[in-house]
Amino acid sequence: MAFVTTIAPMSENKPTPFVLVPEYALLESLPKNLQTRFVTALKLMHEDLASGLCWEQIATQSAISPFHFHRQFSELFKETPGQYLSRVRLQYAVHYIFSKQDYKIIDIAHECGFASSQSLGKALKNTLGLTAKQIRAMGVTGTPRQTAEILTKLAHPDEYGSLENKLAENLPCELVWYPQRGMKLLPNISTEWDTIFETLGERSTRIMGMTPVSQLENSWQDIKTRIGDWQVCASEHTIFLAEGHYFCCDVYIVSDSGYSVALEQLFKAIESAGYQIDPNGYFVEIVRDIEMTVTGGVTFSFQVPVMM
């Protein structure tokens, strides 16, 4: 695998992102009319979890007979509509348990289409072997690597593991030299991306996250990410990134699984290319674009400092 060094302009032009979304990849093979119906069904599955709709009702509302929907969905997705819907509900539930420490488990259960906290607890135990309490604790005392292991179990199934991992094998990465950069530190803003998106909306594209490389293996509570606005004028910069080489990728994701897999693949690519990560540098995250809908995704630029 060969990588060519490019020099990034100060304007930070937006490259075309790599789409790391299993559903998008799978739907490409369908005729347009069937794509439209499947998109409707998938939106219902993701946007209306609290209603507790079963997959048969979703098929009917998408103008597809339940019989044909089950057959076509199972052939395309390698899991039944019921299995997919259950997995999606668990994805959302685990996301809320991890990131929303103040949310009650019963409220999360209802929001994600579970009849009770007991039914959510049973699903978590059967799929992940963990209780909601254990998952919540891991969002504080666990490490990013431990979190990624949990998310892998909720990824889209594939013959050789997860479809997210299979797609990520083609993630384009490049070595980029950046001049010194800066941002205006926002000390009172959350370091949780979801909270940032909810607070700032489309203005999230002004945001940069800087995390010391030396902390990436720490527990979540011991990782100190700095969040700031990098689109202010230089005179307002209060924190700076040193000039240097960064190993980078731009990726469009819609789930925690996609986020985790993209980062894992980026670090694998660095190792494969023979570069050494700068232990004194900062891992950089920049929000390139965001879709402010329930099922909308986010384009991140991930940048890892490397030594030449």
PDB file of C-alpha atoms in Angstrom:
ATOM      1  CA  MET A   1       0.000   0.000   0.000  1.00  0.00           C
ATOM      2  CA  ALA A   2       1.575   3.302  -1.091  1.00  0.00           C
ATOM      3  CA  PHE A   3       0.737   6.734   0.268  1.00  0.00           C
ATOM      4  CA  VAL A   4       1.676  10.060  -1.255  1.00  0.00           C
ATOM      5  CA  THR A   5       2.291  13.077   0.931  1.00  0.00           C
ATOM      6  CA  THR A   6       0.075  16.042   0.128  1.00  0.00           C
ATOM      7  CA  ILE A   7       0.228  19.515   1.584  1.00  0.00           C
ATOM      8  CA  ALA A   8      -3.022  20.781   3.060  1.00  0.00           C
ATOM      9  CA  PRO A   9      -3.924  24.422   2.399  1.00  0.00           C
ATOM     10  CA  MET A  10      -4.923  26.575   5.337  1.00  0.00           C
ATOM     11  CA  SER A  11      -8.475  26.748   3.924  1.00  0.00           C
ATOM     12  CA  GLU A  12      -9.003  23.059   4.760  1.00  0.00           C
ATOM     13  CA  ASN A  13     -10.790  22.113   1.522  1.00  0.00           C
ATOM     14  CA  LYS A  14     -13.295  19.273   1.935  1.00  0.00           C
ATOM     15  CA  PRO A  15     -12.344  16.048   0.134  1.00  0.00           C
ATOM     16  CA  THR A  16     -14.974  13.546  -0.918  1.00  0.00           C
ATOM     17  CA  PRO A  17     -15.681  11.290   2.066  1.00  0.00           C
ATOM     18  CA  PHE A  18     -15.672   7.507   2.026  1.00  0.00           C
ATOM     19  CA  VAL A  19     -19.156   6.162   2.828  1.00  0.00           C
ATOM     20  CA  LEU A  20     -18.969   3.575   5.606  1.00  0.00           C
ATOM     21  CA  VAL A  21     -22.659   2.611   5.781  1.00  0.00           C
ATOM     22  CA  PRO A  22     -23.616  -1.053   5.178  1.00  0.00           C
ATOM     23  CA  GLU A  23     -27.178  -0.195   4.183  1.00  0.00           C
ATOM     24  CA  TYR A  24     -26.013   2.128   1.406  1.00  0.00           C
ATOM     25  CA  ALA A  25     -23.667  -0.509   0.011  1.00  0.00           C
ATOM     26  CA  LEU A  26     -26.337  -3.218   0.067  1.00  0.00           C
ATOM     27  CA  LEU A  27     -29.123  -1.145  -1.500  1.00  0.00           C
ATOM     28  CA  GLU A  28     -26.975  -0.255  -4.525  1.00  0.00           C
ATOM     29  CA  SER A  29     -27.715  -3.659  -6.080  1.00  0.00           C
ATOM     30  CA  LEU A  30     -31.506  -3.136  -6.067  1.00  0.00           C
ATOM     31  CA  PRO A  31     -33.647  -1.656  -8.858  1.00  0.00           C
ATOM     32  CA  LYS A  32     -34.548   1.987  -8.211  1.00  0.00           C
ATOM     33  CA  ASN A  33     -38.214   1.311  -7.421  1.00  0.00           C
ATOM     34  CA  LEU A  34     -37.305  -1.353  -4.864  1.00  0.00           C
ATOM     35  CA  GLN A  35     -34.552   0.847  -3.448  1.00  0.00           C
ATOM     36  CA  THR A  36     -37.150   3.512  -2.701  1.00  0.00           C
ATOM     37  CA  ARG A  37     -39.373   1.063  -0.826  1.00  0.00           C
ATOM     38  CA  PHE A  38     -36.478  -0.367   1.153  1.00  0.00           C
ATOM     39  CA  VAL A  39     -35.293   3.134   2.066  1.00  0.00           C
ATOM     40  CA  THR A  40     -38.792   3.893   3.366  1.00  0.00           C
ATOM     41  CA  ALA A  41     -38.747   0.696   5.435  1.00  0.00           C
ATOM     42  CA  LEU A  42     -35.284   1.400   6.846  1.00  0.00           C
ATOM     43  CA  LYS A  43     -36.248   4.948   7.795  1.00  0.00           C
ATOM     44  CA  LEU A  44     -39.278   3.615   9.658  1.00  0.00           C
ATOM     45  CA  MET A  45     -37.067   1.141  11.474  1.00  0.00           C
ATOM     46  CA  HIS A  46     -34.651   3.859  12.569  1.00  0.00           C
ATOM     47  CA  GLU A  47     -36.897   6.886  13.035  1.00  0.00           C
ATOM     48  CA  ASP A  48     -39.878   5.369  14.803  1.00  0.00           C
ATOM     49  CA  LEU A  49     -38.366   2.907  17.268  1.00  0.00           C
ATOM     50  CA  ALA A  50     -40.478   4.154  20.161  1.00  0.00           C
ATOM     51  CA  SER A  51     -43.686   3.094  18.405  1.00  0.00           C
ATOM     52  CA  GLY A  52     -42.657  -0.543  18.686  1.00  0.00           C
ATOM     53  CA  LEU A  53     -43.722  -1.339  15.113  1.00  0.00           C
ATOM     54  CA  CYS A  54     -43.022  -4.921  14.099  1.00  0.00           C
ATOM     55  CA  TRP A  55     -41.331  -5.622  10.783  1.00  0.00           C
ATOM     56  CA  GLU A  56     -44.606  -6.802   9.183  1.00  0.00           C
ATOM     57  CA  GLN A  57     -46.206  -3.420   9.891  1.00  0.00           C
ATOM     58  CA  ILE A  58     -43.143  -1.659   8.525  1.00  0.00           C
ATOM     59  CA  ALA A  59     -43.303  -3.717   5.318  1.00  0.00           C
ATOM     60  CA  THR A  60     -46.968  -2.876   4.826  1.00  0.00           C
ATOM     61  CA  GLN A  61     -46.364   0.845   5.402  1.00  0.00           C
ATOM     62  CA  SER A  62     -43.557   0.645   2.818  1.00  0.00           C
ATOM     63  CA  ALA A  63     -45.879  -0.810   0.152  1.00  0.00           C
ATOM     64  CA  ILE A  64     -44.194  -4.227   0.221  1.00  0.00           C
ATOM     65  CA  SER A  65     -45.968  -7.454   1.066  1.00  0.00           C
ATOM     66  CA  PRO A  66     -44.544  -8.966   4.285  1.00  0.00           C
ATOM     67  CA  PHE A  67     -43.800 -12.240   2.458  1.00  0.00           C
ATOM     68  CA  HIS A  68     -41.729 -10.594  -0.299  1.00  0.00           C
ATOM     69  CA  PHE A  69     -40.145  -8.143   2.139  1.00  0.00           C
ATOM     70  CA  HIS A  70     -38.946 -10.958   4.396  1.00  0.00           C
ATOM     71  CA  ARG A  71     -37.527 -12.950   1.476  1.00  0.00           C
ATOM     72  CA  GLN A  72     -35.820 -10.037  -0.271  1.00  0.00           C
ATOM     73  CA  PHE A  73     -34.549  -8.461   2.936  1.00  0.00           C
ATOM     74  CA  SER A  74     -33.082 -11.740   4.217  1.00  0.00           C
ATOM     75  CA  GLU A  75     -31.340 -12.436   0.897  1.00  0.00           C
ATOM     76  CA  LEU A  76     -29.871  -8.935   0.719  1.00  0.00           C
ATOM     77  CA  PHE A  77     -29.015  -8.229   4.364  1.00  0.00           C
ATOM     78  CA  LYS A  78     -28.053 -11.766   5.460  1.00  0.00           C
ATOM     79  CA  GLU A  79     -30.419 -11.439   8.420  1.00  0.00           C
ATOM     80  CA  THR A  80     -34.195 -11.373   8.715  1.00  0.00           C
ATOM     81  CA  PRO A  81     -36.077  -8.073   9.090  1.00  0.00           C
ATOM     82  CA  GLY A  82     -36.858  -9.052  12.678  1.00  0.00           C
ATOM     83  CA  GLN A  83     -33.188  -9.689  13.454  1.00  0.00           C
ATOM     84  CA  TYR A  84     -32.176  -6.409  11.832  1.00  0.00           C
ATOM     85  CA  LEU A  85     -34.803  -4.443  13.756  1.00  0.00           C
ATOM     86  CA  SER A  86     -33.761  -6.033  17.053  1.00  0.00           C
ATOM     87  CA  ARG A  87     -30.104  -5.230  16.351  1.00  0.00           C
ATOM     88  CA  VAL A  88     -30.931  -1.611  15.465  1.00  0.00           C
ATOM     89  CA  ARG A  89     -32.897  -1.203  18.688  1.00  0.00           C
ATOM     90  CA  LEU A  90     -29.936  -2.531  20.649  1.00  0.00           C
ATOM     91  CA  GLN A  91     -27.527  -0.229  18.790  1.00  0.00           C
ATOM     92  CA  TYR A  92     -29.528   2.806  19.814  1.00  0.00           C
ATOM     93  CA  ALA A  93     -30.012   1.530  23.363  1.00  0.00           C
ATOM     94  CA  VAL A  94     -26.301   0.874  23.884  1.00  0.00           C
ATOM     95  CA  HIS A  95     -25.477   4.288  22.420  1.00  0.00           C
ATOM     96  CA  TYR A  96     -27.792   6.010  24.920  1.00  0.00           C
ATOM     97  CA  ILE A  97     -26.568   3.904  27.838  1.00  0.00           C
ATOM     98  CA  PHE A  98     -22.955   4.783  27.010  1.00  0.00           C
ATOM     99  CA  SER A  99     -23.330   8.453  26.201  1.00  0.00           C
ATOM    100  CA  LYS A 100     -26.363   9.628  28.186  1.00  0.00           C
ATOM    101  CA  GLN A 101     -25.382   8.888  31.760  1.00  0.00           C
ATOM    102  CA  ASP A 102     -28.371  10.842  33.100  1.00  0.00           C
ATOM    103  CA  TYR A 103     -30.981   8.896  31.076  1.00  0.00           C
ATOM    104  CA  LYS A 104     -32.969   6.334  33.050  1.00  0.00           C
ATOM    105  CA  ILE A 105     -32.767   2.803  31.660  1.00  0.00           C
ATOM    106  CA  ILE A 106     -36.565   2.518  31.535  1.00  0.00           C
ATOM    107  CA  ASP A 107     -36.732   5.684  29.403  1.00  0.00           C
ATOM    108  CA  ILE A 108     -34.038   4.341  27.070  1.00  0.00           C
ATOM    109  CA  ALA A 109     -35.949   1.068  26.768  1.00  0.00           C
ATOM    110  CA  HIS A 110     -39.157   2.823  25.736  1.00  0.00           C
ATOM    111  CA  GLU A 111     -37.330   5.200  23.386  1.00  0.00           C
ATOM    112  CA  CYS A 112     -35.795   2.216  21.583  1.00  0.00           C
ATOM    113  CA  GLY A 113     -38.992   0.187  21.269  1.00  0.00           C
ATOM    114  CA  PHE A 114     -38.610  -2.187  24.212  1.00  0.00           C
ATOM    115  CA  ALA A 115     -41.683  -2.856  26.332  1.00  0.00           C
ATOM    116  CA  SER A 116     -39.767  -2.561  29.606  1.00  0.00           C
ATOM    117  CA  SER A 117     -36.329  -2.234  31.138  1.00  0.00           C
ATOM    118  CA  GLN A 118     -36.502  -5.975  31.804  1.00  0.00           C
ATOM    119  CA  SER A 119     -36.946  -6.787  28.114  1.00  0.00           C
ATOM    120  CA  LEU A 120     -34.051  -4.487  27.239  1.00  0.00           C
ATOM    121  CA  GLY A 121     -31.933  -6.099  29.942  1.00  0.00           C
ATOM    122  CA  LYS A 122     -32.690  -9.568  28.585  1.00  0.00           C
ATOM    123  CA  ALA A 123     -31.725  -8.522  25.039  1.00  0.00           C
ATOM    124  CA  LEU A 124     -28.460  -6.977  26.271  1.00  0.00           C
ATOM    125  CA  LYS A 125     -27.576 -10.091  28.257  1.00  0.00           C
ATOM    126  CA  ASN A 126     -28.372 -12.444  25.367  1.00  0.00           C
ATOM    127  CA  THR A 127     -26.466 -10.434  22.746  1.00  0.00           C
ATOM    128  CA  LEU A 128     -23.619  -8.837  24.667  1.00  0.00           C
ATOM    129  CA  GLY A 129     -23.440 -10.841  27.884  1.00  0.00           C
ATOM    130  CA  LEU A 130     -23.657  -7.596  29.864  1.00  0.00           C
ATOM    131  CA  THR A 131     -26.212  -5.748  31.955  1.00  0.00           C
ATOM    132  CA  ALA A 132     -27.214  -2.141  31.342  1.00  0.00           C
ATOM    133  CA  LYS A 133     -25.405  -1.209  34.573  1.00  0.00           C
ATOM    134  CA  GLN A 134     -22.170  -2.808  33.342  1.00  0.00           C
ATOM    135  CA  ILE A 135     -22.426  -1.070  29.969  1.00  0.00           C
ATOM    136  CA  ARG A 136     -23.059   2.290  31.637  1.00  0.00           C
ATOM    137  CA  ALA A 137     -20.031   1.825  33.882  1.00  0.00           C
ATOM    138  CA  MET A 138     -17.913   0.953  30.846  1.00  0.00           C
ATOM    139  CA  GLY A 139     -18.798   4.337  29.351  1.00  0.00           C
ATOM    140  CA  VAL A 140     -16.799   5.843  32.229  1.00  0.00           C
ATOM    141  CA  THR A 141     -14.181   3.340  33.370  1.00  0.00           C
ATOM    142  CA  GLY A 142     -13.832   1.329  30.157  1.00  0.00           C
ATOM    143  CA  THR A 143     -11.389   2.069  27.342  1.00  0.00           C
ATOM    144  CA  PRO A 144     -12.128   2.902  23.691  1.00  0.00           C
ATOM    145  CA  ARG A 145     -10.833  -0.558  22.757  1.00  0.00           C
ATOM    146  CA  GLN A 146     -13.284  -2.258  25.154  1.00  0.00           C
ATOM    147  CA  THR A 147     -16.109  -0.138  23.789  1.00  0.00           C
ATOM    148  CA  ALA A 148     -15.170  -1.102  20.232  1.00  0.00           C
ATOM    149  CA  GLU A 149     -15.366  -4.791  21.140  1.00  0.00           C
ATOM    150  CA  ILE A 150     -18.965  -4.314  22.290  1.00  0.00           C
ATOM    151  CA  LEU A 151     -19.929  -2.315  19.220  1.00  0.00           C
ATOM    152  CA  THR A 152     -18.500  -5.029  16.965  1.00  0.00           C
ATOM    153  CA  LYS A 153     -21.119  -7.434  18.296  1.00  0.00           C
ATOM    154  CA  LEU A 154     -23.833  -5.035  17.105  1.00  0.00           C
ATOM    155  CA  ALA A 155     -22.354  -4.426  13.649  1.00  0.00           C
ATOM    156  CA  HIS A 156     -23.957  -5.672  10.433  1.00  0.00           C
ATOM    157  CA  PRO A 157     -23.282  -9.433  10.109  1.00  0.00           C
ATOM    158  CA  ASP A 158     -21.150 -10.647   7.235  1.00  0.00           C
ATOM    159  CA  GLU A 159     -19.785 -14.013   6.197  1.00  0.00           C
ATOM    160  CA  TYR A 160     -16.328 -13.052   7.470  1.00  0.00           C
ATOM    161  CA  GLY A 161     -17.266 -10.889  10.461  1.00  0.00           C
ATOM    162  CA  SER A 162     -19.007  -7.546  10.067  1.00  0.00           C
ATOM    163  CA  LEU A 163     -19.896  -5.682   6.886  1.00  0.00           C
ATOM    164  CA  GLU A 164     -18.517  -2.481   8.409  1.00  0.00           C
ATOM    165  CA  ASN A 165     -15.093  -4.134   8.663  1.00  0.00           C
ATOM    166  CA  LYS A 166     -15.327  -5.427   5.104  1.00  0.00           C
ATOM    167  CA  LEU A 167     -16.193  -1.982   3.756  1.00  0.00           C
ATOM    168  CA  ALA A 168     -13.470  -0.332   5.831  1.00  0.00           C
ATOM    169  CA  GLU A 169     -10.811  -2.405   4.085  1.00  0.00           C
ATOM    170  CA  ASN A 170     -11.200   0.041   1.182  1.00  0.00           C
ATOM    171  CA  LEU A 171     -10.988   3.166   3.352  1.00  0.00           C
ATOM    172  CA  PRO A 172      -8.759   5.634   1.472  1.00  0.00           C
ATOM    173  CA  CYS A 173      -6.050   7.190   3.646  1.00  0.00           C
ATOM    174  CA  GLU A 174      -3.367   9.732   2.839  1.00  0.00           C
ATOM    175  CA  LEU A 175      -0.330  11.282   4.424  1.00  0.00           C
ATOM    176  CA  VAL A 176      -0.792  15.041   4.704  1.00  0.00           C
ATOM    177  CA  TRP A 177       1.626  17.736   5.839  1.00  0.00           C
ATOM    178  CA  TYR A 178      -0.147  20.496   7.758  1.00  0.00           C
ATOM    179  CA  PRO A 179       1.277  23.877   8.760  1.00  0.00           C
ATOM    180  CA  GLN A 180       0.658  25.037  12.307  1.00  0.00           C
ATOM    181  CA  ARG A 181      -3.048  25.183  13.040  1.00  0.00           C
ATOM    182  CA  GLY A 182      -5.051  26.636  15.888  1.00  0.00           C
ATOM    183  CA  MET A 183      -8.507  26.877  17.393  1.00  0.00           C
ATOM    184  CA  LYS A 184     -10.389  28.849  20.009  1.00  0.00           C
ATOM    185  CA  LEU A 185     -10.851  26.519  22.961  1.00  0.00           C
ATOM    186  CA  LEU A 186     -14.484  26.074  24.074  1.00  0.00           C
ATOM    187  CA  PRO A 187     -14.030  24.990  27.698  1.00  0.00           C
ATOM    188  CA  ASN A 188     -17.712  24.779  28.614  1.00  0.00           C
ATOM    189  CA  ILE A 189     -18.882  22.581  25.754  1.00  0.00           C
ATOM    190  CA  SER A 190     -19.402  18.834  26.039  1.00  0.00           C
ATOM    191  CA  THR A 191     -16.814  16.461  24.596  1.00  0.00           C
ATOM    192  CA  GLU A 192     -19.621  14.072  23.545  1.00  0.00           C
ATOM    193  CA  TRP A 193     -20.152  14.447  19.802  1.00  0.00           C
ATOM    194  CA  ASP A 194     -23.895  13.808  20.027  1.00  0.00           C
ATOM    195  CA  THR A 195     -24.307  16.595  22.577  1.00  0.00           C
ATOM    196  CA  ILE A 196     -22.213  18.912  20.397  1.00  0.00           C
ATOM    197  CA  PHE A 197     -24.439  18.134  17.396  1.00  0.00           C
ATOM    198  CA  GLU A 198     -27.599  18.713  19.439  1.00  0.00           C
ATOM    199  CA  THR A 199     -26.229  22.006  20.794  1.00  0.00           C
ATOM    200  CA  LEU A 200     -24.639  23.501  17.689  1.00  0.00           C
ATOM    201  CA  GLY A 201     -26.494  21.825  14.822  1.00  0.00           C
ATOM    202  CA  GLU A 202     -24.966  22.727  11.460  1.00  0.00           C
ATOM    203  CA  ARG A 203     -22.448  24.970  13.240  1.00  0.00           C
ATOM    204  CA  SER A 204     -20.771  21.735  14.372  1.00  0.00           C
ATOM    205  CA  THR A 205     -18.700  21.985  11.176  1.00  0.00           C
ATOM    206  CA  ARG A 206     -16.714  24.695  12.960  1.00  0.00           C
ATOM    207  CA  ILE A 207     -15.603  22.210  15.599  1.00  0.00           C
ATOM    208  CA  MET A 208     -12.282  20.433  16.047  1.00  0.00           C
ATOM    209  CA  GLY A 209     -11.415  17.886  18.703  1.00  0.00           C
ATOM    210  CA  MET A 210      -7.837  17.386  19.929  1.00  0.00           C
ATOM    211  CA  THR A 211      -6.954  14.340  22.027  1.00  0.00           C
ATOM    212  CA  PRO A 212      -3.411  13.588  23.231  1.00  0.00           C
ATOM    213  CA  VAL A 213      -2.190  10.419  21.525  1.00  0.00           C
ATOM    214  CA  SER A 214      -0.707   9.345  24.852  1.00  0.00           C
ATOM    215  CA  GLN A 215      -4.242   9.110  26.307  1.00  0.00           C
ATOM    216  CA  LEU A 216      -5.948   7.038  23.611  1.00  0.00           C
ATOM    217  CA  GLU A 217      -5.528   3.780  25.568  1.00  0.00           C
ATOM    218  CA  ASN A 218      -6.817   5.300  28.820  1.00  0.00           C
ATOM    219  CA  SER A 219     -10.279   4.833  30.287  1.00  0.00           C
ATOM    220  CA  TRP A 220     -12.882   7.290  29.015  1.00  0.00           C
ATOM    221  CA  GLN A 221     -12.786   9.262  32.263  1.00  0.00           C
ATOM    222  CA  ASP A 222      -9.028   9.767  31.847  1.00  0.00           C
ATOM    223  CA  ILE A 223      -9.135  10.950  28.232  1.00  0.00           C
ATOM    224  CA  LYS A 224      -9.076  14.742  28.051  1.00  0.00           C
ATOM    225  CA  THR A 225     -10.276  15.836  24.627  1.00  0.00           C
ATOM    226  CA  ARG A 226     -10.130  19.545  23.901  1.00  0.00           C
ATOM    227  CA  ILE A 227     -12.942  20.981  21.807  1.00  0.00           C
ATOM    228  CA  GLY A 228     -12.657  24.235  19.922  1.00  0.00           C
ATOM    229  CA  ASP A 229     -13.732  26.420  17.008  1.00  0.00           C
ATOM    230  CA  TRP A 230     -11.067  26.316  14.277  1.00  0.00           C
ATOM    231  CA  GLN A 231     -12.902  28.693  11.934  1.00  0.00           C
ATOM    232  CA  VAL A 232     -12.246  31.837  13.958  1.00  0.00           C
ATOM    233  CA  CYS A 233      -9.544  34.301  12.879  1.00  0.00           C
ATOM    234  CA  ALA A 234      -5.984  33.473  13.894  1.00  0.00           C
ATOM    235  CA  SER A 235      -5.895  36.225  16.527  1.00  0.00           C
ATOM    236  CA  GLU A 236      -8.567  34.315  18.496  1.00  0.00           C
ATOM    237  CA  HIS A 237      -6.670  31.018  18.611  1.00  0.00           C
ATOM    238  CA  THR A 238      -5.984  29.906  22.181  1.00  0.00           C
ATOM    239  CA  ILE A 239      -4.542  26.442  21.487  1.00  0.00           C
ATOM    240  CA  PHE A 240      -2.334  25.229  18.663  1.00  0.00           C
ATOM    241  CA  LEU A 241      -1.414  22.089  16.736  1.00  0.00           C
ATOM    242  CA  ALA A 242       2.210  21.859  15.706  1.00  0.00           C
ATOM    243  CA  GLU A 243       3.033  21.619  12.026  1.00  0.00           C
ATOM    244  CA  GLY A 244       3.787  18.137  10.794  1.00  0.00           C
ATOM    245  CA  HIS A 245       2.646  15.012   8.992  1.00  0.00           C
ATOM    246  CA  TYR A 246      -0.742  13.489   9.720  1.00  0.00           C
ATOM    247  CA  PHE A 247      -2.162  10.219   8.457  1.00  0.00           C
ATOM    248  CA  CYS A 248      -5.732  11.096   7.470  1.00  0.00           C
ATOM    249  CA  CYS A 249      -9.071   9.839   6.206  1.00  0.00           C
ATOM    250  CA  ASP A 250     -12.442  11.462   5.584  1.00  0.00           C
ATOM    251  CA  VAL A 251     -15.371   9.156   6.255  1.00  0.00           C
ATOM    252  CA  TYR A 252     -19.164   9.423   6.299  1.00  0.00           C
ATOM    253  CA  ILE A 253     -20.741   7.402   9.129  1.00  0.00           C
ATOM    254  CA  VAL A 254     -24.181   6.989  10.678  1.00  0.00           C
ATOM    255  CA  SER A 255     -23.436   4.776  13.683  1.00  0.00           C
ATOM    256  CA  ASP A 256     -21.092   4.193  16.587  1.00  0.00           C
ATOM    257  CA  SER A 257     -20.015   0.967  14.884  1.00  0.00           C
ATOM    258  CA  GLY A 258     -18.988   2.866  11.762  1.00  0.00           C
ATOM    259  CA  TYR A 259     -17.057   5.421  13.841  1.00  0.00           C
ATOM    260  CA  SER A 260     -15.207   2.692  15.742  1.00  0.00           C
ATOM    261  CA  VAL A 261     -14.381   0.630  12.652  1.00  0.00           C
ATOM    262  CA  ALA A 262     -13.113   3.667  10.708  1.00  0.00           C
ATOM    263  CA  LEU A 263     -10.666   4.543  13.467  1.00  0.00           C
ATOM    264  CA  GLU A 264      -9.510   0.949  13.816  1.00  0.00           C
ATOM    265  CA  GLN A 265      -8.853   0.742  10.075  1.00  0.00           C
ATOM    266  CA  LEU A 266      -6.991   4.068  10.062  1.00  0.00           C
ATOM    267  CA  PHE A 267      -4.590   2.872  12.761  1.00  0.00           C
ATOM    268  CA  LYS A 268      -4.144  -0.449  10.931  1.00  0.00           C
ATOM    269  CA  ALA A 269      -3.284   1.458   7.754  1.00  0.00           C
ATOM    270  CA  ILE A 270      -0.663   3.500   9.626  1.00  0.00           C
ATOM    271  CA  GLU A 271       0.978   0.317  10.873  1.00  0.00           C
ATOM    272  CA  SER A 272       0.758  -1.327   7.446  1.00  0.00           C
ATOM    273  CA  ALA A 273       2.415   1.692   5.822  1.00  0.00           C
ATOM    274  CA  GLY A 274       5.299   1.513   8.295  1.00  0.00           C
ATOM    275  CA  TYR A 275       4.765   4.867   9.979  1.00  0.00           C
ATOM    276  CA  GLN A 276       5.260   5.516  13.682  1.00  0.00           C
ATOM    277  CA  ILE A 277       2.628   7.497  15.551  1.00  0.00           C
ATOM    278  CA  ASP A 278       3.942  10.605  17.292  1.00  0.00           C
ATOM    279  CA  PRO A 279       3.340   9.946  21.025  1.00  0.00           C
ATOM    280  CA  ASN A 280       3.611  13.654  21.802  1.00  0.00           C
ATOM    281  CA  GLY A 281       1.051  14.740  19.201  1.00  0.00           C
ATOM    282  CA  TYR A 282      -2.710  15.080  19.111  1.00  0.00           C
ATOM    283  CA  PHE A 283      -5.285  12.883  17.431  1.00  0.00           C
ATOM    284  CA  VAL A 284      -7.517  15.310  15.515  1.00  0.00           C
ATOM    285  CA  GLU A 285     -11.221  15.045  14.672  1.00  0.00           C
ATOM    286  CA  ILE A 286     -12.903  17.629  12.454  1.00  0.00           C
ATOM    287  CA  VAL A 287     -16.599  17.657  11.548  1.00  0.00           C
ATOM    288  CA  ARG A 288     -16.646  18.211   7.791  1.00  0.00           C
ATOM    289  CA  ASP A 289     -20.395  17.926   7.265  1.00  0.00           C
ATOM    290  CA  ILE A 290     -23.518  16.950   9.191  1.00  0.00           C
ATOM    291  CA  GLU A 291     -27.086  16.024   8.265  1.00  0.00           C
ATOM    292  CA  MET A 292     -29.531  17.249  10.883  1.00  0.00           C
ATOM    293  CA  THR A 293     -32.063  14.414  10.599  1.00  0.00           C
ATOM    294  CA  VAL A 294     -32.722  11.350  12.765  1.00  0.00           C
ATOM    295  CA  THR A 295     -31.121   9.042  10.210  1.00  0.00           C
ATOM    296  CA  GLY A 296     -28.612  11.575   8.911  1.00  0.00           C
ATOM    297  CA  GLY A 297     -24.888  10.963   9.094  1.00  0.00           C
ATOM    298  CA  VAL A 298     -21.730  12.885   9.867  1.00  0.00           C
ATOM    299  CA  THR A 299     -18.569  13.267   7.813  1.00  0.00           C
ATOM    300  CA  PHE A 300     -15.480  13.235  10.010  1.00  0.00           C
ATOM    301  CA  SER A 301     -11.884  13.949   9.139  1.00  0.00           C
ATOM    302  CA  PHE A 302      -9.662  11.785  11.326  1.00  0.00           C
ATOM    303  CA  GLN A 303      -6.005  12.811  11.521  1.00  0.00           C
ATOM    304  CA  VAL A 304      -3.232  10.970  13.376  1.00  0.00           C
ATOM    305  CA  PRO A 305       0.220  12.601  13.817  1.00  0.00           C
ATOM    306  CA  VAL A 306       3.090  10.473  12.527  1.00  0.00           C
ATOM    307  CA  MET A 307       6.861  10.812  12.634  1.00  0.00           C
ATOM    308  CA  MET A 308       8.876  10.804   9.421  1.00  0.00           C
TER     309      MET A 308
END
